XYZ file of C-alpha atoms in Angstrom:
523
model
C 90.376 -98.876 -47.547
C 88.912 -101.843 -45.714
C 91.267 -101.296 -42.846
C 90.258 -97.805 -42.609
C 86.531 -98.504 -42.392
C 87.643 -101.565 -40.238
C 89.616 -99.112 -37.460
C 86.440 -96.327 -37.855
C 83.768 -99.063 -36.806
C 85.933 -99.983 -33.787
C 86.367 -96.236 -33.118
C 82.669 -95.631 -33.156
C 82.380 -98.608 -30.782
C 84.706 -97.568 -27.988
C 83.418 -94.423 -27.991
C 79.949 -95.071 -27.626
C 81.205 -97.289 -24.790
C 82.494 -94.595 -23.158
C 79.731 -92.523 -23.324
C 77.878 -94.559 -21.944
C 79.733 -95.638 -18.855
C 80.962 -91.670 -18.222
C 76.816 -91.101 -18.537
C 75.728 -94.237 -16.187
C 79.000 -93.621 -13.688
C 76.757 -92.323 -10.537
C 79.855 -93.267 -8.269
C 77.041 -94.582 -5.958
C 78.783 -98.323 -6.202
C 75.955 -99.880 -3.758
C 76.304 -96.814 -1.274
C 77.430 -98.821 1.621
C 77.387 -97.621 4.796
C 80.336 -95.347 5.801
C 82.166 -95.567 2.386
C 81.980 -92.603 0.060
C 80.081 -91.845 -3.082
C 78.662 -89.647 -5.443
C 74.830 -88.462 -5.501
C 73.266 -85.385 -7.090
C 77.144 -84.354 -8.118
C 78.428 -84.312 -4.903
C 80.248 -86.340 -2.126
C 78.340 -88.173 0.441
C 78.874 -90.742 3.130
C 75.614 -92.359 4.595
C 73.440 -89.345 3.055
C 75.603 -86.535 4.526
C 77.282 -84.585 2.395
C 81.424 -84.747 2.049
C 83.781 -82.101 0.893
C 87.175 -83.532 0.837
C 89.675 -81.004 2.138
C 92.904 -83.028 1.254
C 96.786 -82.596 1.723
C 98.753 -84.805 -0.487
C 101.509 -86.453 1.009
C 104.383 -88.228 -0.435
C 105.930 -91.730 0.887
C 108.795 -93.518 0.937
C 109.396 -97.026 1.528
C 112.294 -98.243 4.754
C 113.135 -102.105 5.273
C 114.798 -102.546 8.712
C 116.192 -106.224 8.840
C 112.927 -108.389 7.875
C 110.962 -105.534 8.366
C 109.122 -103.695 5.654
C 107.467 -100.069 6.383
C 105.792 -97.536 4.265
C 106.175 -94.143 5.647
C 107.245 -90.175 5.157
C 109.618 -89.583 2.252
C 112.990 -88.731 3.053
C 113.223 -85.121 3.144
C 109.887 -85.084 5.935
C 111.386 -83.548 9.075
C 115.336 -83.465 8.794
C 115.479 -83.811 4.878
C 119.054 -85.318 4.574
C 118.380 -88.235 6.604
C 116.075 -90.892 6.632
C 114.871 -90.440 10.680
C 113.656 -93.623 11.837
C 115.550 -96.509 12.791
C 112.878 -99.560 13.163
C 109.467 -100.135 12.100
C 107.893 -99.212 14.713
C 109.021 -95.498 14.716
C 108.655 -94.963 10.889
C 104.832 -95.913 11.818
C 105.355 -93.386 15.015
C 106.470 -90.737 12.684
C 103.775 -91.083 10.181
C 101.144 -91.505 12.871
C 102.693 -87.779 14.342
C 102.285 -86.384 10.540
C 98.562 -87.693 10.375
C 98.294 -85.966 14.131
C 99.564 -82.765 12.488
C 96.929 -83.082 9.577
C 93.821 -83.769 11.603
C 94.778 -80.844 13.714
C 94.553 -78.448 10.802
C 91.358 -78.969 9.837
C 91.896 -81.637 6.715
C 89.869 -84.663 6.402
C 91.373 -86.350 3.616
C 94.925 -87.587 2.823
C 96.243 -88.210 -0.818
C 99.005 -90.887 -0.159
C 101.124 -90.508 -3.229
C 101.877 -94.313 -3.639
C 103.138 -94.295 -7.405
C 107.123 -94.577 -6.721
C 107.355 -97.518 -8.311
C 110.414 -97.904 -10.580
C 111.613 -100.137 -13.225
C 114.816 -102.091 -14.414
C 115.436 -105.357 -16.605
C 114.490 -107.543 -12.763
C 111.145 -106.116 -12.952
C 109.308 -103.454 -10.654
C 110.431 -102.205 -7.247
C 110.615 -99.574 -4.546
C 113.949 -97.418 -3.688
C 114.666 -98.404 -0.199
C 117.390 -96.760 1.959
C 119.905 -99.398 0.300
C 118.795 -100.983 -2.819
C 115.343 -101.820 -4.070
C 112.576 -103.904 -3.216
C 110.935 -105.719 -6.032
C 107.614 -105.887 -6.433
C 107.257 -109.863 -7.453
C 109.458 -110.510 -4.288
C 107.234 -108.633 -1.703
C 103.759 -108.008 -2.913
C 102.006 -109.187 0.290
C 104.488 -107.401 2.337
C 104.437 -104.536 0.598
C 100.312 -104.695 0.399
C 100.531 -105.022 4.341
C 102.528 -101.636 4.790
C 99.809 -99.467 2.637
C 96.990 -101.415 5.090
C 99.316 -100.346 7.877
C 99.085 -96.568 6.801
C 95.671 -96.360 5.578
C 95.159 -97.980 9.170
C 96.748 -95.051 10.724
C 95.029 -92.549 8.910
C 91.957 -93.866 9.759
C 92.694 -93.517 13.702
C 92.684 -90.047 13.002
C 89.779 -89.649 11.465
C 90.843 -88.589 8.005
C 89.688 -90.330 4.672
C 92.996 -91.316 2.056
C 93.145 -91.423 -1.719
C 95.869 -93.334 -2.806
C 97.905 -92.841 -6.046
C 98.541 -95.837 -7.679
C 101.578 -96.006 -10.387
C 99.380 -97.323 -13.300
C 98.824 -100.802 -14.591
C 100.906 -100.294 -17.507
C 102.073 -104.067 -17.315
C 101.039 -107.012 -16.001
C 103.292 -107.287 -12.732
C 101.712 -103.658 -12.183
C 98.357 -104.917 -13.203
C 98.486 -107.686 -11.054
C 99.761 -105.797 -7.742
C 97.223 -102.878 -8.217
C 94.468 -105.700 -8.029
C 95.764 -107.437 -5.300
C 96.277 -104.026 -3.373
C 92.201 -103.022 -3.924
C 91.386 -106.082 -3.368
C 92.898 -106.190 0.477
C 91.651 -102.443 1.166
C 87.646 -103.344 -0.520
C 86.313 -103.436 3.091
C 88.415 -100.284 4.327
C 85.698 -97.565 4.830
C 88.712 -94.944 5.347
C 89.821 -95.116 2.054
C 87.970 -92.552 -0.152
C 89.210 -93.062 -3.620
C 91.951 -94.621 -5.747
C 93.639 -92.318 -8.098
C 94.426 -94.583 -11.231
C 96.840 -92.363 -12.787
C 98.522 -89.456 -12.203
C 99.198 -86.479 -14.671
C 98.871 -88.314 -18.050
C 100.168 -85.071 -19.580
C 103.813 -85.728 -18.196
C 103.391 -89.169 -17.572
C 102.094 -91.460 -20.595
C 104.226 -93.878 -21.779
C 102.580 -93.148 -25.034
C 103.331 -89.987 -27.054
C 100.257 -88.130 -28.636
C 98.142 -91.368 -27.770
C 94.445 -91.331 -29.255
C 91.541 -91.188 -27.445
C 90.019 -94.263 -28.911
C 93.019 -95.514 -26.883
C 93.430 -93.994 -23.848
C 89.540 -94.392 -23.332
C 89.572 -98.044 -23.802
C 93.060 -98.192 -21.272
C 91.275 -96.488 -19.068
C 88.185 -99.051 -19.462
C 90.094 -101.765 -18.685
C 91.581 -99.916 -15.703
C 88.242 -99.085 -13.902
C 86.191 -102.090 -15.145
C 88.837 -104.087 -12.912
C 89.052 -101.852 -10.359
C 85.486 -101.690 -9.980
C 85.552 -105.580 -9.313
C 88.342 -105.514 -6.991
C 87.044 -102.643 -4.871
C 83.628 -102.436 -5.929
C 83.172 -99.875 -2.591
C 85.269 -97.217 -3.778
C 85.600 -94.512 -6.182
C 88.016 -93.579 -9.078
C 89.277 -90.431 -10.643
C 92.366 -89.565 -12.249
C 94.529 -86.525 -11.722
C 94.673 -83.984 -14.853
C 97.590 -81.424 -15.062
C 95.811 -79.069 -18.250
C 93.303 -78.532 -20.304
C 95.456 -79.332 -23.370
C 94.714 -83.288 -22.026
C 91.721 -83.429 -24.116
C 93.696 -84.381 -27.179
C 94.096 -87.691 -25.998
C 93.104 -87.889 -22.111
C 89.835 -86.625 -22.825
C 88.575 -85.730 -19.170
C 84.997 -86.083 -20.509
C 84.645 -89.366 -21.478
C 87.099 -91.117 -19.299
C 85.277 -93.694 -17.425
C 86.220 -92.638 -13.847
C 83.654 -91.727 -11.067
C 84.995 -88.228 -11.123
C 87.957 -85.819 -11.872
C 90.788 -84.428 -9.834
C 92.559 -81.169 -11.286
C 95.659 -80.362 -10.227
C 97.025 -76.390 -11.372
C 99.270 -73.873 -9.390
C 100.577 -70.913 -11.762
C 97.731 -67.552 -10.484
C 97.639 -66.620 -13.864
C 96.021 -69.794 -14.931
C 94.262 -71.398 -12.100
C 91.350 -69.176 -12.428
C 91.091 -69.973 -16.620
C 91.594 -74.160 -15.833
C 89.050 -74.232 -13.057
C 86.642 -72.170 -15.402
C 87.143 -74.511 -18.532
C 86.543 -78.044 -16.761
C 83.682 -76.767 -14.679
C 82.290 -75.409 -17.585
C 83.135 -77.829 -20.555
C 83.916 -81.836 -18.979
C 80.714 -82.152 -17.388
C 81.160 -84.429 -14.809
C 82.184 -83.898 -10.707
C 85.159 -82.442 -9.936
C 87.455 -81.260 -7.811
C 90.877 -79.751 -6.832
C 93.443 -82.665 -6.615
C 96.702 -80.185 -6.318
C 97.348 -76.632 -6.070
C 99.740 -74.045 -3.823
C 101.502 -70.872 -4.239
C 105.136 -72.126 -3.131
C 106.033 -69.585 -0.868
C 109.396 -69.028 1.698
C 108.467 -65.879 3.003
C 111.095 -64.077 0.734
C 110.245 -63.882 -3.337
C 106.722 -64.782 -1.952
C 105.177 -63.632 1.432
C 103.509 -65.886 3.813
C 100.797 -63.971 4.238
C 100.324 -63.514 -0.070
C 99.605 -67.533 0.526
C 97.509 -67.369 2.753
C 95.488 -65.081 0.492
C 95.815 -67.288 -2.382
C 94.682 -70.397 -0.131
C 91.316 -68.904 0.200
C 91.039 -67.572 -2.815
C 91.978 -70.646 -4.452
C 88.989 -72.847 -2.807
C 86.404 -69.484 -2.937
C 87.072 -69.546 -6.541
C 86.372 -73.994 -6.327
C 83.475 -73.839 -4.670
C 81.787 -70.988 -6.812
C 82.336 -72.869 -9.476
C 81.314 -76.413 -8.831
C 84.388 -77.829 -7.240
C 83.360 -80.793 -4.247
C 87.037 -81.172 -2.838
C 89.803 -79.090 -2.410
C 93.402 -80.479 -2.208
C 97.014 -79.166 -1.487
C 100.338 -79.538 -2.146
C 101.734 -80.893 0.132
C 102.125 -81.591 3.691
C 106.105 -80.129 4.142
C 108.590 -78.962 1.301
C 111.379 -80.713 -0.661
C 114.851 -79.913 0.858
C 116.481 -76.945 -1.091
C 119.163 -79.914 -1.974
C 116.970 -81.163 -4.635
C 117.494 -80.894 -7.565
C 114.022 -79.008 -8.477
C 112.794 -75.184 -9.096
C 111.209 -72.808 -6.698
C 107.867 -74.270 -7.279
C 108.778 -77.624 -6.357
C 110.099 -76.379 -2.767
C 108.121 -74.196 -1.009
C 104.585 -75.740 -1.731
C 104.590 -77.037 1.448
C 102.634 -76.119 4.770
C 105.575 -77.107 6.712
C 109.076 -75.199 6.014
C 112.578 -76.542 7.390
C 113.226 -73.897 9.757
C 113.374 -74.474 13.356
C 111.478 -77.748 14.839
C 108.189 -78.416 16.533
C 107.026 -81.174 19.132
C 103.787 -82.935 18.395
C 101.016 -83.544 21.003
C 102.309 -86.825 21.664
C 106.027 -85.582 22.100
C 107.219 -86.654 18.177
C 110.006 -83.828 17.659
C 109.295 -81.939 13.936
C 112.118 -80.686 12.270
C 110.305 -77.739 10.621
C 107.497 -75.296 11.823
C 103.895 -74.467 10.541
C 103.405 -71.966 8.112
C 100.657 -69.454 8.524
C 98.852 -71.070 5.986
C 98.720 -74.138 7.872
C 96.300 -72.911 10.097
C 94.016 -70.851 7.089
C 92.255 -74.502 6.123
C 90.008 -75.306 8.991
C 88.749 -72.026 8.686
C 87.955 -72.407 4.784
C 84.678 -75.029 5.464
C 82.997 -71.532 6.402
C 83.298 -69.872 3.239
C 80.109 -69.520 1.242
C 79.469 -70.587 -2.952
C 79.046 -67.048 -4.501
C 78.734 -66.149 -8.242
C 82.044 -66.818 -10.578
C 83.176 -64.485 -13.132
C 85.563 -65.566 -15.932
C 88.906 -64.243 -15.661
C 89.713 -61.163 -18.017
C 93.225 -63.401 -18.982
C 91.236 -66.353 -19.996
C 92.045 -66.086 -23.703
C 95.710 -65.006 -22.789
C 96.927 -66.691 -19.786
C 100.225 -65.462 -19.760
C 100.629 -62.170 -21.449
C 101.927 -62.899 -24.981
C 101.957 -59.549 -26.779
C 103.568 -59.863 -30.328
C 100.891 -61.607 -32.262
C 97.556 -63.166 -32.111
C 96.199 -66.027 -34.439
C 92.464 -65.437 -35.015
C 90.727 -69.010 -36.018
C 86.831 -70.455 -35.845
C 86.303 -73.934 -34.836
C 83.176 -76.016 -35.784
C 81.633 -79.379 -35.955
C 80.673 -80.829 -39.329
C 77.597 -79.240 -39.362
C 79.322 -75.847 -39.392
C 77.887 -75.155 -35.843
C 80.207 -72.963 -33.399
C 81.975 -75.529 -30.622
C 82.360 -73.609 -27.107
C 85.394 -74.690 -25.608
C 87.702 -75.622 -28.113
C 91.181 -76.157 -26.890
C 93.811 -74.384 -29.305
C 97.521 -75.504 -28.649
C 100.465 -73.484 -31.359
C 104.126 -73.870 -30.368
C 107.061 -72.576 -32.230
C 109.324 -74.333 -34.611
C 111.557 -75.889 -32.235
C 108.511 -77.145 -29.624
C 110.426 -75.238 -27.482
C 107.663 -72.565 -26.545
C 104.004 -73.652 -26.467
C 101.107 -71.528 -25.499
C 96.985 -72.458 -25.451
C 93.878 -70.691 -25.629
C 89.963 -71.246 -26.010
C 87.559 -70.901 -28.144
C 84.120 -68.484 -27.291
C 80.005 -69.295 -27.617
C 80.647 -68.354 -31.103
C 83.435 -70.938 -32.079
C 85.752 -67.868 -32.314
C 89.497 -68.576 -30.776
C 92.505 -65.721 -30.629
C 95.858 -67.180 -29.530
C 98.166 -64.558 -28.628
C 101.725 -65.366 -28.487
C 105.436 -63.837 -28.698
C 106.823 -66.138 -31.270
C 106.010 -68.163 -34.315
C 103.704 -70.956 -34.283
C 104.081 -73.546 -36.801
C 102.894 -76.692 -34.504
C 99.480 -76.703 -33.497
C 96.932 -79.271 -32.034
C 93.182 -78.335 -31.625
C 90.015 -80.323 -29.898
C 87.741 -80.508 -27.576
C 85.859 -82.219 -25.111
C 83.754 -85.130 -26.955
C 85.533 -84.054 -30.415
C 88.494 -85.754 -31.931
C 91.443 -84.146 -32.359
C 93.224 -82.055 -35.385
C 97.353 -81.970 -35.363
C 99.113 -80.310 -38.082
C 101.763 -77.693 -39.277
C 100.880 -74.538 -40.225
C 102.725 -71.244 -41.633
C 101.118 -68.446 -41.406
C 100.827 -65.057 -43.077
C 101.308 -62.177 -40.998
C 100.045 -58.690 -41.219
C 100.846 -55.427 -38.800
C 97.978 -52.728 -37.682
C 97.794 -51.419 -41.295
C 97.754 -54.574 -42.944
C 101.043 -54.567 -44.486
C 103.209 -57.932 -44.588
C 104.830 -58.710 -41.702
C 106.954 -61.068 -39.415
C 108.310 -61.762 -36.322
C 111.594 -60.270 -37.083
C 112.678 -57.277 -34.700
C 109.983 -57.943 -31.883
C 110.810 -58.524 -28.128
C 110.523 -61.462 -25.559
C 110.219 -64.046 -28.450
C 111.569 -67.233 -26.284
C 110.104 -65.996 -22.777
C 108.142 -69.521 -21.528
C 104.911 -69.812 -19.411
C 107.476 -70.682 -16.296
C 109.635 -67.845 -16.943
C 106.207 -65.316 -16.656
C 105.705 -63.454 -13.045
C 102.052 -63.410 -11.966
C 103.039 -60.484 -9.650
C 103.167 -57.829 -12.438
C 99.880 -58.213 -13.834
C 98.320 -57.916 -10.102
C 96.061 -54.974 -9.359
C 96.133 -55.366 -5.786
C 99.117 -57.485 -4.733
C 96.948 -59.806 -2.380
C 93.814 -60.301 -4.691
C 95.576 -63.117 -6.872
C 93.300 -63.619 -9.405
C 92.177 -59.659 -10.059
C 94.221 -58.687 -13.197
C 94.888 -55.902 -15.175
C 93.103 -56.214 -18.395
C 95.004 -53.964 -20.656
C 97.481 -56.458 -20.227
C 96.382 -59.581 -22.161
C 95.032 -58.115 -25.809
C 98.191 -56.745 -27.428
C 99.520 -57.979 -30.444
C 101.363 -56.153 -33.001
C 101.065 -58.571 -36.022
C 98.303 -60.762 -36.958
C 97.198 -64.030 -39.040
C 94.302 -65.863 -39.724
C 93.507 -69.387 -39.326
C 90.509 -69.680 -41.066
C 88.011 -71.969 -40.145
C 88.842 -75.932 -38.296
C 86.168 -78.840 -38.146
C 86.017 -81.072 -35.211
C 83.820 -84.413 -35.796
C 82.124 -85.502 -32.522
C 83.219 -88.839 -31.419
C 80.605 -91.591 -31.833
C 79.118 -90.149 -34.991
């Protein structure tokens, strides 16, 4: 009993922490002059509003001899090779990629830095043949990022580096070092402390309490190391917010990265509406090859994609990524043809660097975006049903201990073998229906601010008539999220987000929940 009161009073504690360092986080850390920052929920640099319009880009790390260089991942240009063969052109490719960026339009670069690996010597980096460890070249390896962020700077783009997080102390201790050598550099915009802790926590169904007061740690250190620049972290979903909750993380603002049409609209409608603090698109494409999906569809979804940001809130836009993976990997559609370079045919840079890959039309859609005006957001008509289910729906009501209605809600069910898991949200009135095609027995349920409720449940299901029923006899029970086309549920094939609505409230069975309470955290 006393341990229980014991962990509560600590609970309470680092939560009212939290709120009050999400609450007092301006992002204006002194407002130095040419660094950027947050005022009035926005970017700025030296009172001028900024509007990051950022293409990620992924890097590898090359030792030639003595020589250490940080520069395009493999499958950049000719994908089965690694091109250069000293330093000096790895830094002459890179320097041709940044060329290639500027020229589109972007003004911001997200150098994903986090390929940092593990084994029983420690941390390293994959190099063309064998590893680099990270106790055994720090400075060296701290000297190739300054190298980069050096180049991006001559041309005139801002970079937000991803940083593999400082799970341990060798991590901890390089991370520091590295924000400590870039604190002056005006061209870096923002370090990204963690990428995708959906995927990527070494800790399964970690609390809040926990991941808040990780994520404390993280900033409050990073804030003294590079007390110029700002800090975000990358969120993959809306079901986060059982233990990443984006609203009280202590960053300076949030990066959201989401790419399936069908729920884009729904995840950029939920954290504009329910984290409450800046935001803006980290990742997002429609992987396209011209084939399954047309060039010109991504062009469309492009500017639909940032309309839809900027209408509601968003103050960056970012895309994945600068070319895609070679079809040898070992990945899905998705993961290939997000790219704004394809592998087809080669291109020569303005100063004479030979591409092995051409520009897709969408490549040249983003310097025209900056013209596009805020206009008034509409919820999508799939935002309770992302995907389609049709067999059942689960009809629930979640409130706070008070028995007041909480807007926003995040309702997760998946079926008895985890297998299949499908979300939905919960209305002004507290009132949540999750459709889906099979089952659920698994569920988790919060939301932002709220701790979070995980339990089993079977429920009793009822047809139209309200005789007994099951799940026996009815279609499409183990059809995933991935496995859904957003194509079909189109009205007009190049309005992406404009869907039927007869399509997302069928169900042929039905349960009820009953009513869940959510305590807010801190009380």
């Amino acid at each position: 009993m006393v341990k229980k009161v014991i962990e509560k009073v600590l609970f309470v504690i680092i939560m009212t922490v939290a709120v009050v360092i999400v609450t007092g986080c301006t992002g204006n850390h002194g407002a130095k002059e040419g660094f950027v920052y947050i005022e009035d929920g926005v970017f700025k640099v030296d009172g001028e509003q900024f509007f990051p319009l950022m293409l990620n880009y992924k890097v590898d790390m090359m030792t030639f001899g003595d020589d250490l260089v940080l520069g395009a991942v493999k499958y950049y240009d000719n994908p089965e090779i690694y091109e250069p063969t000293t330093k000096q052109e790895a830094l002459d490719q890179f320097s041709s990629h940044m060329q290639i960026v500027e020229d589109l339009g972007f003004n911001t670069v997200r150098l994903c830095l986090n390929v940092i690996s593990a084994n029983d010597k420690g941390r390293y980096f994959s190099v063309q043949n064998g590893v680099v460890y990270l106790k055994d070249k720090s400075p060296q390896i701290i000297d190739a990022v300054e190298e980069m962020v050096s180049i991006v700077a001559s041309h005139n783009l801002k970079a937000m580096l991803l940083l593999k997080p400082s799970w341990d102390d060798e991590l901890a201790d390089y991370n520091s070092a590295l924000m400590q050598r870039l604190s002056n550099e005006k061209a870096v915009f923002a370090f990204d402390l963690m990428n995708e802790p959906l995927y990527f926590d070494v800790v399964k169904d970690r609390s809040k309490a926990d991941a808040v007061n990780l994520v404390t740690k993280w900033a409050d250190k990073a804030r003294k190391d590079a007390p110029n620049h700002l800090f975000t972290i990358g969120f993959a979903e809306p079901i986060e917010v059982f233990s990443w909750d984006p609203s009280i993380m202590p960053v300076d603002f949030i990066e959201i990265h989401t790419y399936n049409p069908l729920s884009i609209p729904n995840e950029i409608w939920w954290y504009s509406h329910y984290v409450k603090k800046p935001w803006m698109i980290g990742e997002t494409s429609l992987p396209a090859d011209d084939d399954s999906v047309s060039y010109e569809q991504q062009c469309f979804f492009a500017e639909q994609a940032y309309q839809y940001t900027i209408d509601c809130g968003g103050i960056g836009f970012g895309w994945w990524a600068f070319q895609d993976f070679s079809q040898s990997d070992d990945i899905n559609y998705e993961g290939i043809y997000s790219g704004v370079l394809n592998h087809e045919g080669t291109m020569t840079t303005q100063n004479g660097y030979v591409i092995q890959g051409t520009l897709k039309p969408v490549a040249y859609s983003f310097a025209g975006l900056k013209s596009l005006k805020k206009g008034e957001p509409e919820k999508a008509v799939n935002y309770y049903n992302n995907f389609g289910y049709h067999n059942a729906k689960i009809t629930g009501r979640i409130v706070n201990y008070k028995g007041e209605p909480i807007e926003g809600a995040v309702i997760r069910g998946w079926n008895n073998t985890w297998r299949t898991g499908l979300n939905t949200f919960t209305d002004e009135n507290g009132v949540f229906n999750l459709y889906s095609n099979d089952e659920c027995v698994h569920f988790a349920i919060s939301a932002p601010g709220y701790d979070t409720k995980r339990f089993d449940m079977y429920l009793e299901y009822r047809d139209a008539n309200g005789a007994n029923s099951d799940f026996t006899d009815l279609p499409d029970r183990n059809i995933k999220s991935s496995m859904v086309s957003f194509g079909k549920f189109l009205k007009e094939e190049n309005k992406l987000f404009d869907f039927k609505e007869d399509e997302f409230n069928k169900a042929v069975i039905f349960a009820d929940m009953g009513v869940i309470k959510l305590e807010m955290l801190g009380k």
